[in-house]
Amino acid sequence: MIGPAIWICTKYAGDTSPLLNISASVIQGSAIGPASFSVTASDLRPVHSHNDMTKFADDVYLLIPSFYLNTTEEELASIELWSNNNNLQLNKAKSREILFHAPRSKALSISPPSPLDGIIRVDTLKCLGVTLQSNFSFREHINDVISNCASNLFALRTLRSKGLNSDVTVTVFKSTVLSKITYASQFWWGFVGASEKERLEAFLRKATRCNFYDGSRTFAEIADTADTKLFNAIIINPQHAMFPLLPPLREQSTLKLRERAHLFTLPSKKTQMMDKNFIIRMLYKDSY
C-alpha cells in the first residue's frame, strides 16, 4: 500500500417500509443472520476493480487505495443503490471512515480528502474484535485487551477465594483470559512494538505469580506457535481462504541448498511495513 488509504466500515439496518408485508423476520444476533446476509450480499461488489470489498456477518468493509480516492463517492452511491434494491438501508450513523498511513510517511503532509457526508472519520476502528489504528499501531488494542483481562484476573481471584479448585482455575484462565489476550495474534503480532510486547510478557508473569498460569511459555513463544500453526494450515490446504495470498512455488534447483520450511518463492521485501505482514514474516522466517 502506497500513501494513505481509505477504509469505510458500513452498517445496515432493516428498511422501515418493506416492499411486501412481512409477518416474520430474522432476529438480530441469531445464528442464521450472517448466513442470510451472505446470500443477500453475494452480488454486492466494488464498482472499480482496484478497490476491494470484504463482508463479515452484516458489516461491509470498503478499502480504497490512495491513488483512487476520487472513486469513494461513486462506491458509496453504488452501495446505497444496492441497499435500496435489496430492501435495506445504509446506516450512515453507524458507519465509519478511517485513513490508513504508514508511520512517519511523507503522506502525512498531504492534505486528507474531505470527510464523507454523514459518516464520521475516526483514528481507530474495531474490526472483528481487533482495534485498528490509522498508523498501523496496535497500542490501543493491547491497552484494551490487557485492561479487560486484568478485570478477569480479579474475577478469578474471587472465584478461588470462594473455593474454586486450583486446577480448574488454571483451566478457566487458559480458556478465557489467555485465549482473549492471544486472539488474532497472527494478525497483529508483527506490528507490535517492544514496549507492547513487554506489557504482554509482564501480564503473563503477573498471572504466573497469582498461580493462574504455569509460566511454561512466554507470550513470544505462544505467538510464535500460533503463527506456525496457522501458516502450516494454509500451505497444506489450497482451499484455505488465505492460500491465494501465497507466492508461486519455486522452481526445482539442482543445487544443494539449505532446506526451507516451505516450497514457495520468496517475494521481494519492499518496505519495512510489508515485512510485518503475516505471510511475508512466515515466508522469510526460516530462510536465513
Short mmCIF file of C-alpha atoms in Angstrom, two decimals:
data_model
loop_
_atom_site.label_atom_id
_atom_site.label_comp_id
_atom_site.label_asym_id
_atom_site.label_seq_id
_atom_site.Cartn_x
_atom_site.Cartn_y
_atom_site.Cartn_z
CA MET A 1 0.00 0.00 0.00
CA ILE A 2 1.46 3.37 -1.02
CA GLY A 3 0.40 6.51 0.78
CA PRO A 4 -2.84 6.84 2.70
CA ALA A 5 -5.76 4.58 2.04
CA ILE A 6 -9.38 4.92 2.98
CA TRP A 7 -11.33 2.16 4.71
CA ILE A 8 -15.03 2.63 5.17
CA CYS A 9 -16.98 0.38 7.51
CA THR A 10 -20.69 0.39 6.67
CA LYS A 11 -23.58 -0.88 8.75
CA TYR A 12 -27.03 -1.93 7.66
CA ALA A 13 -30.43 -1.57 9.23
CA GLY A 14 -33.73 -3.03 8.07
CA ASP A 15 -35.87 -0.76 5.96
CA THR A 16 -38.90 0.53 7.87
CA SER A 17 -41.00 0.44 4.71
CA PRO A 18 -40.73 -3.09 3.27
CA LEU A 19 -41.80 -3.83 -0.26
CA LEU A 20 -44.18 -6.52 0.98
CA ASN A 21 -45.96 -7.15 4.25
CA ILE A 22 -43.69 -9.44 6.27
CA SER A 23 -45.06 -11.19 9.34
CA ALA A 24 -41.75 -12.78 10.41
CA SER A 25 -38.07 -11.86 10.20
CA VAL A 26 -34.61 -12.98 11.29
CA ILE A 27 -33.90 -11.86 14.86
CA GLN A 28 -30.75 -9.77 15.20
CA GLY A 29 -27.93 -11.87 16.65
CA SER A 30 -29.43 -15.19 15.59
CA ALA A 31 -27.26 -17.93 14.07
CA ILE A 32 -28.99 -17.66 10.70
CA GLY A 33 -28.36 -13.90 10.44
CA PRO A 34 -24.80 -13.99 8.99
CA ALA A 35 -25.72 -16.75 6.54
CA SER A 36 -28.76 -14.82 5.36
CA PHE A 37 -26.69 -11.68 4.84
CA SER A 38 -24.02 -13.65 2.96
CA VAL A 39 -26.65 -14.82 0.48
CA THR A 40 -28.19 -11.36 0.19
CA ALA A 41 -24.83 -9.59 -0.25
CA SER A 42 -23.37 -12.09 -2.71
CA ASP A 43 -23.87 -9.62 -5.58
CA LEU A 44 -22.50 -6.60 -3.69
CA ARG A 45 -19.16 -5.75 -5.30
CA PRO A 46 -16.98 -2.65 -5.75
CA VAL A 47 -17.54 -0.61 -8.88
CA HIS A 48 -13.82 -0.41 -9.67
CA SER A 49 -11.59 -3.49 -9.72
CA HIS A 50 -8.70 -1.73 -7.96
CA ASN A 51 -10.90 -1.22 -4.88
CA ASP A 52 -11.62 -4.06 -2.51
CA MET A 53 -14.71 -5.03 -0.55
CA THR A 54 -14.84 -7.52 2.32
CA LYS A 55 -18.01 -8.64 4.08
CA PHE A 56 -18.27 -10.03 7.62
CA ALA A 57 -21.69 -11.01 9.00
CA ASP A 58 -23.76 -7.83 8.44
CA ASP A 59 -20.80 -5.45 8.01
CA VAL A 60 -19.17 -4.37 4.76
CA TYR A 61 -15.58 -3.06 4.63
CA LEU A 62 -14.67 -0.97 1.59
CA LEU A 63 -10.91 -0.48 1.05
CA ILE A 64 -9.80 2.18 -1.43
CA PRO A 65 -6.09 2.82 -2.26
CA SER A 66 -4.84 6.39 -2.09
CA PHE A 67 -4.48 6.67 -5.86
CA TYR A 68 -8.22 6.11 -6.32
CA LEU A 69 -9.73 8.18 -3.50
CA ASN A 70 -11.73 10.04 -6.14
CA THR A 71 -13.86 6.90 -6.56
CA THR A 72 -15.09 6.95 -2.95
CA GLU A 73 -18.35 8.80 -3.60
CA GLU A 74 -19.14 6.56 -6.55
CA GLU A 75 -18.55 3.43 -4.47
CA LEU A 76 -20.80 4.68 -1.67
CA ALA A 77 -23.52 5.60 -4.17
CA SER A 78 -23.31 2.06 -5.56
CA ILE A 79 -23.67 0.59 -2.06
CA GLU A 80 -26.70 2.76 -1.34
CA LEU A 81 -28.29 1.78 -4.65
CA TRP A 82 -27.71 -1.90 -3.87
CA SER A 83 -29.21 -1.39 -0.41
CA ASN A 84 -32.37 0.18 -1.81
CA ASN A 85 -32.75 -2.57 -4.40
CA ASN A 86 -32.50 -5.20 -1.65
CA ASN A 87 -34.96 -3.52 0.71
CA LEU A 88 -32.16 -2.42 3.07
CA GLN A 89 -30.99 0.92 4.36
CA LEU A 90 -27.38 2.06 4.71
CA ASN A 91 -26.96 3.21 8.30
CA LYS A 92 -24.50 6.10 7.96
CA ALA A 93 -24.79 6.94 11.65
CA LYS A 94 -23.03 3.64 12.48
CA SER A 95 -20.64 3.74 9.52
CA ARG A 96 -17.06 4.91 10.00
CA GLU A 97 -14.26 6.19 7.78
CA ILE A 98 -10.58 5.72 8.60
CA LEU A 99 -7.50 6.87 6.65
CA PHE A 100 -4.53 4.50 6.95
CA HIS A 101 -0.97 5.71 6.52
CA ALA A 102 2.42 4.26 7.29
CA PRO A 103 4.17 5.70 10.38
CA ARG A 104 6.48 8.62 9.58
CA SER A 105 5.20 8.56 6.00
CA LYS A 106 5.51 11.56 3.70
CA ALA A 107 1.80 11.09 3.06
CA LEU A 108 1.16 12.69 6.46
CA SER A 109 1.97 16.08 4.92
CA ILE A 110 -0.62 15.58 2.18
CA SER A 111 -3.97 17.23 2.75
CA PRO A 112 -6.52 14.49 3.52
CA PRO A 113 -9.70 14.30 1.46
CA SER A 114 -12.85 15.95 2.76
CA PRO A 115 -14.88 13.85 5.22
CA LEU A 116 -17.75 11.88 3.75
CA ASP A 117 -21.24 13.25 4.19
CA GLY A 118 -22.96 11.68 7.19
CA ILE A 119 -20.06 9.32 8.02
CA ILE A 120 -17.73 10.03 10.95
CA ARG A 121 -13.97 9.92 10.33
CA VAL A 122 -12.05 8.13 13.10
CA ASP A 123 -8.45 7.25 14.00
CA THR A 124 -9.31 3.83 15.49
CA LEU A 125 -11.73 1.18 14.29
CA LYS A 126 -12.61 -2.14 15.90
CA CYS A 127 -12.76 -4.90 13.30
CA LEU A 128 -13.76 -8.40 14.41
CA GLY A 129 -12.54 -7.76 17.95
CA VAL A 130 -9.21 -6.15 16.97
CA THR A 131 -8.73 -2.40 17.37
CA LEU A 132 -7.08 -0.94 14.26
CA GLN A 133 -5.29 2.42 14.28
CA SER A 134 -4.73 4.69 11.30
CA ASN A 135 -0.91 4.45 11.67
CA PHE A 136 -0.92 0.62 11.86
CA SER A 137 -0.09 0.69 15.56
CA PHE A 138 -1.83 -1.80 17.84
CA ARG A 139 -1.15 0.03 21.09
CA GLU A 140 -4.86 0.73 21.62
CA HIS A 141 -5.68 -2.93 21.04
CA ILE A 142 -3.09 -4.05 23.59
CA ASN A 143 -4.35 -1.47 26.07
CA ASP A 144 -7.95 -2.63 25.68
CA VAL A 145 -7.09 -6.33 25.92
CA ILE A 146 -4.84 -6.02 28.96
CA SER A 147 -7.36 -3.79 30.76
CA ASN A 148 -10.13 -6.27 30.06
CA CYS A 149 -8.04 -9.27 31.09
CA ALA A 150 -6.94 -7.54 34.30
CA SER A 151 -10.57 -7.44 35.43
CA ASN A 152 -10.79 -11.15 34.59
CA LEU A 153 -7.87 -11.85 36.92
CA PHE A 154 -9.80 -10.16 39.71
CA ALA A 155 -12.79 -12.37 38.92
CA LEU A 156 -10.56 -15.46 39.08
CA ARG A 157 -9.22 -14.38 42.49
CA THR A 158 -12.79 -14.02 43.69
CA LEU A 159 -13.72 -17.48 42.41
CA ARG A 160 -10.65 -19.02 44.04
CA SER A 161 -11.49 -17.35 47.35
CA LYS A 162 -14.90 -18.98 47.14
CA GLY A 163 -13.34 -22.44 46.89
CA LEU A 164 -12.69 -22.95 43.15
CA ASN A 165 -10.17 -25.75 42.67
CA SER A 166 -6.67 -24.60 41.63
CA ASP A 167 -6.53 -26.90 38.60
CA VAL A 168 -9.92 -25.66 37.46
CA THR A 169 -8.76 -22.06 37.96
CA VAL A 170 -5.81 -22.67 35.61
CA THR A 171 -8.15 -24.20 33.04
CA VAL A 172 -10.52 -21.24 33.28
CA PHE A 173 -7.58 -18.84 32.85
CA LYS A 174 -6.41 -20.58 29.68
CA SER A 175 -9.87 -20.82 28.16
CA THR A 176 -10.91 -17.23 28.92
CA VAL A 177 -8.06 -14.85 29.72
CA LEU A 178 -5.23 -16.43 27.71
CA SER A 179 -7.43 -17.06 24.68
CA LYS A 180 -8.60 -13.44 24.80
CA ILE A 181 -5.14 -11.92 25.05
CA THR A 182 -3.79 -14.09 22.21
CA TYR A 183 -6.84 -13.63 19.97
CA ALA A 184 -5.80 -12.94 16.34
CA SER A 185 -2.15 -12.61 17.38
CA GLN A 186 -1.06 -13.80 13.92
CA PHE A 187 -2.54 -10.61 12.53
CA TRP A 188 -1.12 -8.01 14.93
CA TRP A 189 2.00 -9.61 16.46
CA GLY A 190 4.32 -8.45 13.68
CA PHE A 191 3.24 -4.82 14.14
CA VAL A 192 3.59 -4.69 17.93
CA GLY A 193 6.47 -2.64 19.31
CA ALA A 194 8.92 -3.62 22.05
CA SER A 195 7.03 -1.75 24.79
CA GLU A 196 3.73 -3.50 23.97
CA LYS A 197 5.47 -6.89 23.85
CA GLU A 198 6.94 -6.26 27.30
CA ARG A 199 3.47 -5.36 28.63
CA LEU A 200 2.12 -8.68 27.35
CA GLU A 201 5.02 -10.58 28.92
CA ALA A 202 4.52 -8.67 32.20
CA PHE A 203 0.85 -9.66 32.23
CA LEU A 204 1.73 -13.35 31.91
CA ARG A 205 4.33 -13.02 34.66
CA LYS A 206 1.67 -11.48 36.89
CA ALA A 207 -0.70 -14.35 36.11
CA THR A 208 2.11 -16.78 36.97
CA ARG A 209 2.69 -15.12 40.35
CA CYS A 210 -1.04 -15.47 41.03
CA ASN A 211 -0.81 -19.21 40.17
CA PHE A 212 -3.26 -18.80 37.29
CA TYR A 213 -0.63 -19.70 34.70
CA ASP A 214 2.18 -22.23 34.87
CA GLY A 215 4.67 -19.93 33.15
CA SER A 216 5.80 -22.71 30.81
CA ARG A 217 5.90 -20.42 27.78
CA THR A 218 6.45 -16.72 27.24
CA PHE A 219 3.98 -14.70 25.19
CA ALA A 220 6.50 -14.57 22.33
CA GLU A 221 6.65 -18.37 22.30
CA ILE A 222 2.85 -18.62 22.36
CA ALA A 223 2.56 -16.15 19.47
CA ASP A 224 5.26 -17.97 17.51
CA THR A 225 3.44 -21.28 17.94
CA ALA A 226 0.17 -19.69 16.77
CA ASP A 227 1.95 -18.24 13.71
CA THR A 228 3.43 -21.60 12.74
CA LYS A 229 0.16 -23.46 13.27
CA LEU A 230 -1.79 -21.09 11.03
CA PHE A 231 0.90 -20.99 8.33
CA ASN A 232 1.11 -24.78 8.19
CA ALA A 233 -2.69 -24.97 7.90
CA ILE A 234 -2.56 -22.55 4.96
CA ILE A 235 0.21 -24.16 2.90
CA ILE A 236 -1.30 -27.66 3.01
CA ASN A 237 -4.82 -26.58 2.11
CA PRO A 238 -5.40 -24.93 -1.31
CA GLN A 239 -8.99 -24.26 -0.23
CA HIS A 240 -7.88 -22.12 2.71
CA ALA A 241 -9.11 -18.51 2.48
CA MET A 242 -5.52 -17.23 2.80
CA PHE A 243 -3.94 -19.67 0.32
CA PRO A 244 -4.26 -17.21 -2.62
CA LEU A 245 -2.02 -14.80 -0.70
CA LEU A 246 0.93 -17.19 -1.04
CA PRO A 247 3.50 -16.64 -3.82
CA PRO A 248 4.03 -19.25 -6.57
CA LEU A 249 6.04 -22.39 -5.90
CA ARG A 250 9.75 -22.06 -6.61
CA GLU A 251 11.39 -23.98 -9.43
CA GLN A 252 13.34 -27.10 -8.59
CA SER A 253 17.07 -26.46 -8.31
CA THR A 254 19.94 -28.88 -8.85
CA LEU A 255 21.99 -27.04 -6.23
CA LYS A 256 22.16 -28.44 -2.73
CA LEU A 257 20.73 -25.58 -0.73
CA ARG A 258 19.64 -25.50 2.87
CA GLU A 259 16.09 -26.82 3.12
CA ARG A 260 13.35 -24.36 3.92
CA ALA A 261 10.11 -24.96 5.78
CA HIS A 262 8.15 -24.31 2.57
CA LEU A 263 8.46 -24.61 -1.21
CA PHE A 264 7.30 -21.11 -2.15
CA THR A 265 9.37 -18.41 -3.80
CA LEU A 266 10.44 -15.56 -1.56
CA PRO A 267 8.76 -12.28 -2.54
CA SER A 268 10.84 -9.13 -2.69
CA LYS A 269 10.94 -7.20 0.58
CA LYS A 270 9.80 -3.75 -0.50
CA THR A 271 9.14 -1.86 2.72
CA GLN A 272 9.56 -2.34 6.45
CA MET A 273 5.77 -2.18 6.78
CA MET A 274 5.32 -5.11 4.37
CA ASP A 275 7.86 -7.14 6.36
CA LYS A 276 5.44 -7.08 9.31
CA ASN A 277 2.71 -8.76 7.26
CA PHE A 278 1.93 -12.31 8.46
CA ILE A 279 2.55 -14.05 5.13
CA ILE A 280 5.82 -12.21 4.49
CA ARG A 281 7.04 -12.86 8.03
CA MET A 282 6.36 -16.58 7.78
CA LEU A 283 7.88 -16.99 4.30
CA TYR A 284 11.15 -15.44 5.49
CA LYS A 285 11.10 -16.95 8.99
CA ASP A 286 13.30 -19.98 8.23
CA SER A 287 15.09 -18.59 5.20
CA TYR A 288 18.24 -17.21 6.78
#
